[in-house]
Structures are given as C-alpha cells and as structure tokens.
Amino acid sequence: MAAEDRRVPVLDSAGPAAPPRKNGELVFEALWQGRLFGLTMALHEAGRFEWEEFRQRLIAEIADWERRQAGRDAGWDYYECWLRAFSSLVAAKGLCPADLIETRVRELAARPPGHDH
Amino acid sequence: MADRHQHDHDPAEENALRAEALESLLVEKGLVKPEAIDAIIRRFEEDMGPMNGAKAVARAWIDSAFRARLLADPSSALGELGLPRFSGVPIVIVPDAAGVHNVVVCTLCSCYPSDLLGLPPSWYKSPPYRARMVREPRKVLAEMGLDLEDEVEVRVWDSSAELRYMVLPERPAGTEGSTEEELAALVTRDSMIGVARPRGPHEVRGGG
C-alpha cells in the first residue's frame, strides 16, 4: 500500500516530461489529474454513482469558480473543479466522509520531502 | 490554513495530495481497485483518440453511402468501422458544406465525443472558450486561426450529457488521388471540433 507502488509505469506517459500524444497534446497536465480522472470513472463504472450526479456537481463547481473569479483571469484549473465536485460527491454518497479526507491529506502532507514526487 | 507543516504546499500540490488521499481512502475501503483506475487511464490515452474520428471522416469522404449512414445513424455506422464506443451517449455528426461551418462547444462543463476524439483539450474546457464560442463564434474562430468568409453561416452546437456532436469537415481540395489512410492523416482533432480545417495534402509530409 506504499504510495510509490501505485505510480505505475503507464503514467509516465502522462507526466510533464512525456512526449506529445497522438493528438499532439498531453491528455493530462499533471499526474494527479489523470489519477483523479481514472478514479472517478472507476468508481462510476463500479456502480457507485450515476454520471449525471457527478456532472451536475462539476457544472456547479465550474460556475462557482467563474463567479469567484469574475473579471480576473488567473488560476483556472479544470481538474481543481473536478476534484471539488468529486470530493463532495463521495462525501454526500457516504462513500468517504470529508473529515476522513482532511485527515488523510494532512498525513500525506507530513511525509518527508521528496516522498510524494 | 495558518497552522501548516514545515513546508507549505502550493495549490497544485494541495490538489495532488487531495487526489491521492481520495484514491487511497477509496481503495482501502474496497470501493475501487488501482488496476481498474490504471486500465481506464490507458483506455482514454491509447484506445480513444482523434484517430477514431479521423477514420470515420476519411471513410465518409470516399464512400458516399457510408457518409449517408454516418449522418443518419452514427452509432451503427461507427460500429461498421469497428470503432469502440465506450459511452452510451448518442452522437450527432454535423457535416460542413459550402457556406456552412459547424463548431462544437460545451457551455456548462466539458461534454465531448471522447469515443471518437479522446479527452478534450484544455482550451475546450476553459471558461473563455465555453462562454465566447456561443456569443461570438466568428471572432473566437478567427483568434484560433480560422478565418471564415462573411457569407459562411456558423452553426454552434452545444454538447450535453444526453447528446454529443462531432463535425464532419469538408474534404480538402487536391486529395482526389489520396487513399483512405492518407485522407485520415489529414483529419485533425481540431477540424472535428470545428476550430480548424483539415490539413491540406501538402501539409502532411515532413510537417511537424
């Protein structure tokens, strides 16, 4: 269950240093975006939520971001909206309570430097 | 936020940690398997991509009966080519013609014909593209390098969870002698979204 075990080789092709993809553009800009995308799809395919439930949350997060940013033009991160939508969905579905997520984030952040790269 | 550990994380790092936390928790609970996540990422990166859409477009260019089937019943026409359909979402193919240019957007989020084009590029998901393509398509297209004559009608298609769109661009001039495979190489992702024309026959070899 060590974190590095889950960094499977195939993901190297999605990292910042990866060659362009078939369509000339990287599919994901960062490793975590691909993992999050795959995680969302996997949980959906496992029958844990309807896609529309997620989509509505994603739409709301994007609209919320746009309201907060009105007039400004910095820091757009589509997958950050995705992350918020997914976190709130799994919490609402009782699959993963928010406080558990916060605890785990703090644990992961407390790892020695270099561990998570 | 005040009481942080010795090294502060920037927002990107924070997001990465949060995504990792979610994955580890959901895996520990037995709700998902890491291998399933790997397989999905591979599927989206390798099996689904613009090469699928390009195959359909090239066939439609050389075979008018197929073209008619593709427009009338996209799912079964795509099935004829053995193209994988991963989502059950119906797709509509919108054909360009003399005087008509089609372009696809998703104003609310990022709905996109992933089976045929892979995952959407970052600009497709960006707030300006989503907001402006509906309001001032001609101007946005010009900014993206596609100038359309005034008399060309621009049709903007707003994707949704229930319906996806893909553009069937016009066959480039000078490709009368091209094989189906050569034609497919001219069909770019952007031309099937409608923000560019397909490549010309001389833009392929040696191009980068």
mmCIF file with all atom_site columns, N, CA and C in Angstrom, chain B residues 53 56-61 67 70-71 92-97 102 166-171 191-192 198:
data_model
loop_
_atom_site.group_PDB
_atom_site.id
_atom_site.type_symbol
_atom_site.label_atom_id
_atom_site.label_alt_id
_atom_site.label_comp_id
_atom_site.label_asym_id
_atom_site.label_entity_id
_atom_site.label_seq_id
_atom_site.pdbx_PDB_ins_code
_atom_site.Cartn_x
_atom_site.Cartn_y
_atom_site.Cartn_z
_atom_site.occupancy
_atom_site.B_iso_or_equiv
_atom_site.pdbx_formal_charge
_atom_site.auth_seq_id
_atom_site.auth_comp_id
_atom_site.auth_asym_id
_atom_site.auth_atom_id
_atom_site.pdbx_PDB_model_num
ATOM 1  N N  . GLY B 1 53  ? -12.100 9.228  -34.770 1.00 0.00 ? 53  GLY B N  1
ATOM 2  C CA . GLY B 1 53  ? -12.939 10.159 -35.528 1.00 0.00 ? 53  GLY B CA 1
ATOM 3  C C  . GLY B 1 53  ? -12.420 10.319 -36.954 1.00 0.00 ? 53  GLY B C  1
ATOM 4  N N  . ALA B 1 56  ? -13.492 7.639  -39.347 1.00 0.00 ? 56  ALA B N  1
ATOM 5  C CA . ALA B 1 56  ? -14.876 7.795  -39.803 1.00 0.00 ? 56  ALA B CA 1
ATOM 6  C C  . ALA B 1 56  ? -14.979 8.899  -40.859 1.00 0.00 ? 56  ALA B C  1
ATOM 7  N N  . VAL B 1 57  ? -14.270 9.999  -40.626 1.00 0.00 ? 57  VAL B N  1
ATOM 8  C CA . VAL B 1 57  ? -14.322 11.113 -41.574 1.00 0.00 ? 57  VAL B CA 1
ATOM 9  C C  . VAL B 1 57  ? -13.749 10.696 -42.926 1.00 0.00 ? 57  VAL B C  1
ATOM 10 N N  . ALA B 1 58  ? -12.590 10.019 -42.899 1.00 0.00 ? 58  ALA B N  1
ATOM 11 C CA . ALA B 1 58  ? -11.952 9.613  -44.155 1.00 0.00 ? 58  ALA B CA 1
ATOM 12 C C  . ALA B 1 58  ? -12.852 8.659  -44.928 1.00 0.00 ? 58  ALA B C  1
ATOM 13 N N  . ARG B 1 59  ? -13.492 7.733  -44.223 1.00 0.00 ? 59  ARG B N  1
ATOM 14 C CA . ARG B 1 59  ? -14.402 6.812  -44.904 1.00 0.00 ? 59  ARG B CA 1
ATOM 15 C C  . ARG B 1 59  ? -15.578 7.570  -45.522 1.00 0.00 ? 59  ARG B C  1
ATOM 16 N N  . ALA B 1 60  ? -16.083 8.530  -44.778 1.00 0.00 ? 60  ALA B N  1
ATOM 17 C CA . ALA B 1 60  ? -17.213 9.312  -45.291 1.00 0.00 ? 60  ALA B CA 1
ATOM 18 C C  . ALA B 1 60  ? -16.819 10.109 -46.535 1.00 0.00 ? 60  ALA B C  1
ATOM 19 N N  . TRP B 1 61  ? -15.571 10.522 -46.588 1.00 0.00 ? 61  TRP B N  1
ATOM 20 C CA . TRP B 1 61  ? -15.113 11.291 -47.755 1.00 0.00 ? 61  TRP B CA 1
ATOM 21 C C  . TRP B 1 61  ? -15.043 10.444 -49.026 1.00 0.00 ? 61  TRP B C  1
ATOM 22 N N  . ARG B 1 67  ? -21.231 7.765  -45.811 1.00 0.00 ? 67  ARG B N  1
ATOM 23 C CA . ARG B 1 67  ? -21.479 9.116  -45.306 1.00 0.00 ? 67  ARG B CA 1
ATOM 24 C C  . ARG B 1 67  ? -22.959 9.290  -44.939 1.00 0.00 ? 67  ARG B C  1
ATOM 25 N N  . LEU B 1 70  ? -23.620 7.423  -41.831 1.00 0.00 ? 70  LEU B N  1
ATOM 26 C CA . LEU B 1 70  ? -22.976 8.072  -40.683 1.00 0.00 ? 70  LEU B CA 1
ATOM 27 C C  . LEU B 1 70  ? -23.827 9.237  -40.166 1.00 0.00 ? 70  LEU B C  1
ATOM 28 N N  . LEU B 1 71  ? -24.433 9.946  -41.101 1.00 0.00 ? 71  LEU B N  1
ATOM 29 C CA . LEU B 1 71  ? -25.252 11.088 -40.685 1.00 0.00 ? 71  LEU B CA 1
ATOM 30 C C  . LEU B 1 71  ? -26.611 10.630 -40.151 1.00 0.00 ? 71  LEU B C  1
ATOM 31 N N  . VAL B 1 92  ? -24.193 12.966 -32.631 1.00 0.00 ? 92  VAL B N  1
ATOM 32 C CA . VAL B 1 92  ? -24.700 13.512 -33.877 1.00 0.00 ? 92  VAL B CA 1
ATOM 33 C C  . VAL B 1 92  ? -23.503 14.024 -34.669 1.00 0.00 ? 92  VAL B C  1
ATOM 34 N N  . ILE B 1 93  ? -23.439 13.632 -35.955 1.00 0.00 ? 93  ILE B N  1
ATOM 35 C CA . ILE B 1 93  ? -22.357 14.114 -36.808 1.00 0.00 ? 93  ILE B CA 1
ATOM 36 C C  . ILE B 1 93  ? -22.904 15.279 -37.617 1.00 0.00 ? 93  ILE B C  1
ATOM 37 N N  . VAL B 1 94  ? -22.273 16.440 -37.480 1.00 0.00 ? 94  VAL B N  1
ATOM 38 C CA . VAL B 1 94  ? -22.761 17.625 -38.193 1.00 0.00 ? 94  VAL B CA 1
ATOM 39 C C  . VAL B 1 94  ? -21.823 17.934 -39.362 1.00 0.00 ? 94  VAL B C  1
ATOM 40 N N  . PRO B 1 95  ? -22.349 17.838 -40.597 1.00 0.00 ? 95  PRO B N  1
ATOM 41 C CA . PRO B 1 95  ? -21.484 17.981 -41.766 1.00 0.00 ? 95  PRO B CA 1
ATOM 42 C C  . PRO B 1 95  ? -21.308 19.430 -42.215 1.00 0.00 ? 95  PRO B C  1
ATOM 43 N N  . ASP B 1 96  ? -20.050 19.802 -42.441 1.00 0.00 ? 96  ASP B N  1
ATOM 44 C CA . ASP B 1 96  ? -19.786 21.093 -43.080 1.00 0.00 ? 96  ASP B CA 1
ATOM 45 C C  . ASP B 1 96  ? -20.182 20.997 -44.553 1.00 0.00 ? 96  ASP B C  1
ATOM 46 N N  . ALA B 1 97  ? -20.496 22.128 -45.134 1.00 0.00 ? 97  ALA B N  1
ATOM 47 C CA . ALA B 1 97  ? -20.815 22.164 -46.555 1.00 0.00 ? 97  ALA B CA 1
ATOM 48 C C  . ALA B 1 97  ? -20.437 23.546 -47.054 1.00 0.00 ? 97  ALA B C  1
ATOM 49 N N  . ASN B 1 102 ? -19.552 24.243 -39.038 1.00 0.00 ? 102 ASN B N  1
ATOM 50 C CA . ASN B 1 102 ? -20.020 23.801 -37.719 1.00 0.00 ? 102 ASN B CA 1
ATOM 51 C C  . ASN B 1 102 ? -18.896 23.843 -36.697 1.00 0.00 ? 102 ASN B C  1
ATOM 52 N N  . MET B 1 166 ? -19.977 15.784 -33.284 1.00 0.00 ? 166 MET B N  1
ATOM 53 C CA . MET B 1 166 ? -18.677 15.816 -33.943 1.00 0.00 ? 166 MET B CA 1
ATOM 54 C C  . MET B 1 166 ? -18.869 16.400 -35.331 1.00 0.00 ? 166 MET B C  1
ATOM 55 N N  . VAL B 1 167 ? -17.922 17.209 -35.754 1.00 0.00 ? 167 VAL B N  1
ATOM 56 C CA . VAL B 1 167 ? -18.015 17.844 -37.063 1.00 0.00 ? 167 VAL B CA 1
ATOM 57 C C  . VAL B 1 167 ? -17.432 16.918 -38.130 1.00 0.00 ? 167 VAL B C  1
ATOM 58 N N  . LEU B 1 168 ? -18.144 16.823 -39.254 1.00 0.00 ? 168 LEU B N  1
ATOM 59 C CA . LEU B 1 168 ? -17.598 16.164 -40.439 1.00 0.00 ? 168 LEU B CA 1
ATOM 60 C C  . LEU B 1 168 ? -17.112 17.278 -41.360 1.00 0.00 ? 168 LEU B C  1
ATOM 61 N N  . PRO B 1 169 ? -15.808 17.539 -41.348 1.00 0.00 ? 169 PRO B N  1
ATOM 62 C CA . PRO B 1 169 ? -15.311 18.650 -42.166 1.00 0.00 ? 169 PRO B CA 1
ATOM 63 C C  . PRO B 1 169 ? -15.361 18.313 -43.651 1.00 0.00 ? 169 PRO B C  1
ATOM 64 N N  . GLU B 1 170 ? -15.173 19.334 -44.481 1.00 0.00 ? 170 GLU B N  1
ATOM 65 C CA . GLU B 1 170 ? -15.153 19.095 -45.921 1.00 0.00 ? 170 GLU B CA 1
ATOM 66 C C  . GLU B 1 170 ? -13.809 18.530 -46.348 1.00 0.00 ? 170 GLU B C  1
ATOM 67 N N  . ARG B 1 171 ? -13.857 17.694 -47.355 1.00 0.00 ? 171 ARG B N  1
ATOM 68 C CA . ARG B 1 171 ? -12.626 17.088 -47.870 1.00 0.00 ? 171 ARG B CA 1
ATOM 69 C C  . ARG B 1 171 ? -11.757 18.168 -48.513 1.00 0.00 ? 171 ARG B C  1
ATOM 70 N N  . SER B 1 191 ? -10.132 19.880 -36.384 1.00 0.00 ? 191 SER B N  1
ATOM 71 C CA . SER B 1 191 ? -11.064 20.000 -37.508 1.00 0.00 ? 191 SER B CA 1
ATOM 72 C C  . SER B 1 191 ? -12.375 19.280 -37.202 1.00 0.00 ? 191 SER B C  1
ATOM 73 N N  . MET B 1 192 ? -12.339 18.305 -36.298 1.00 0.00 ? 192 MET B N  1
ATOM 74 C CA . MET B 1 192 ? -13.569 17.593 -35.942 1.00 0.00 ? 192 MET B CA 1
ATOM 75 C C  . MET B 1 192 ? -14.311 18.289 -34.795 1.00 0.00 ? 192 MET B C  1
ATOM 76 N N  . PRO B 1 198 ? -9.250  20.699 -41.964 1.00 0.00 ? 198 PRO B N  1
ATOM 77 C CA . PRO B 1 198 ? -8.304  19.584 -42.074 1.00 0.00 ? 198 PRO B CA 1
ATOM 78 C C  . PRO B 1 198 ? -7.020  20.083 -42.736 1.00 0.00 ? 198 PRO B C  1
#
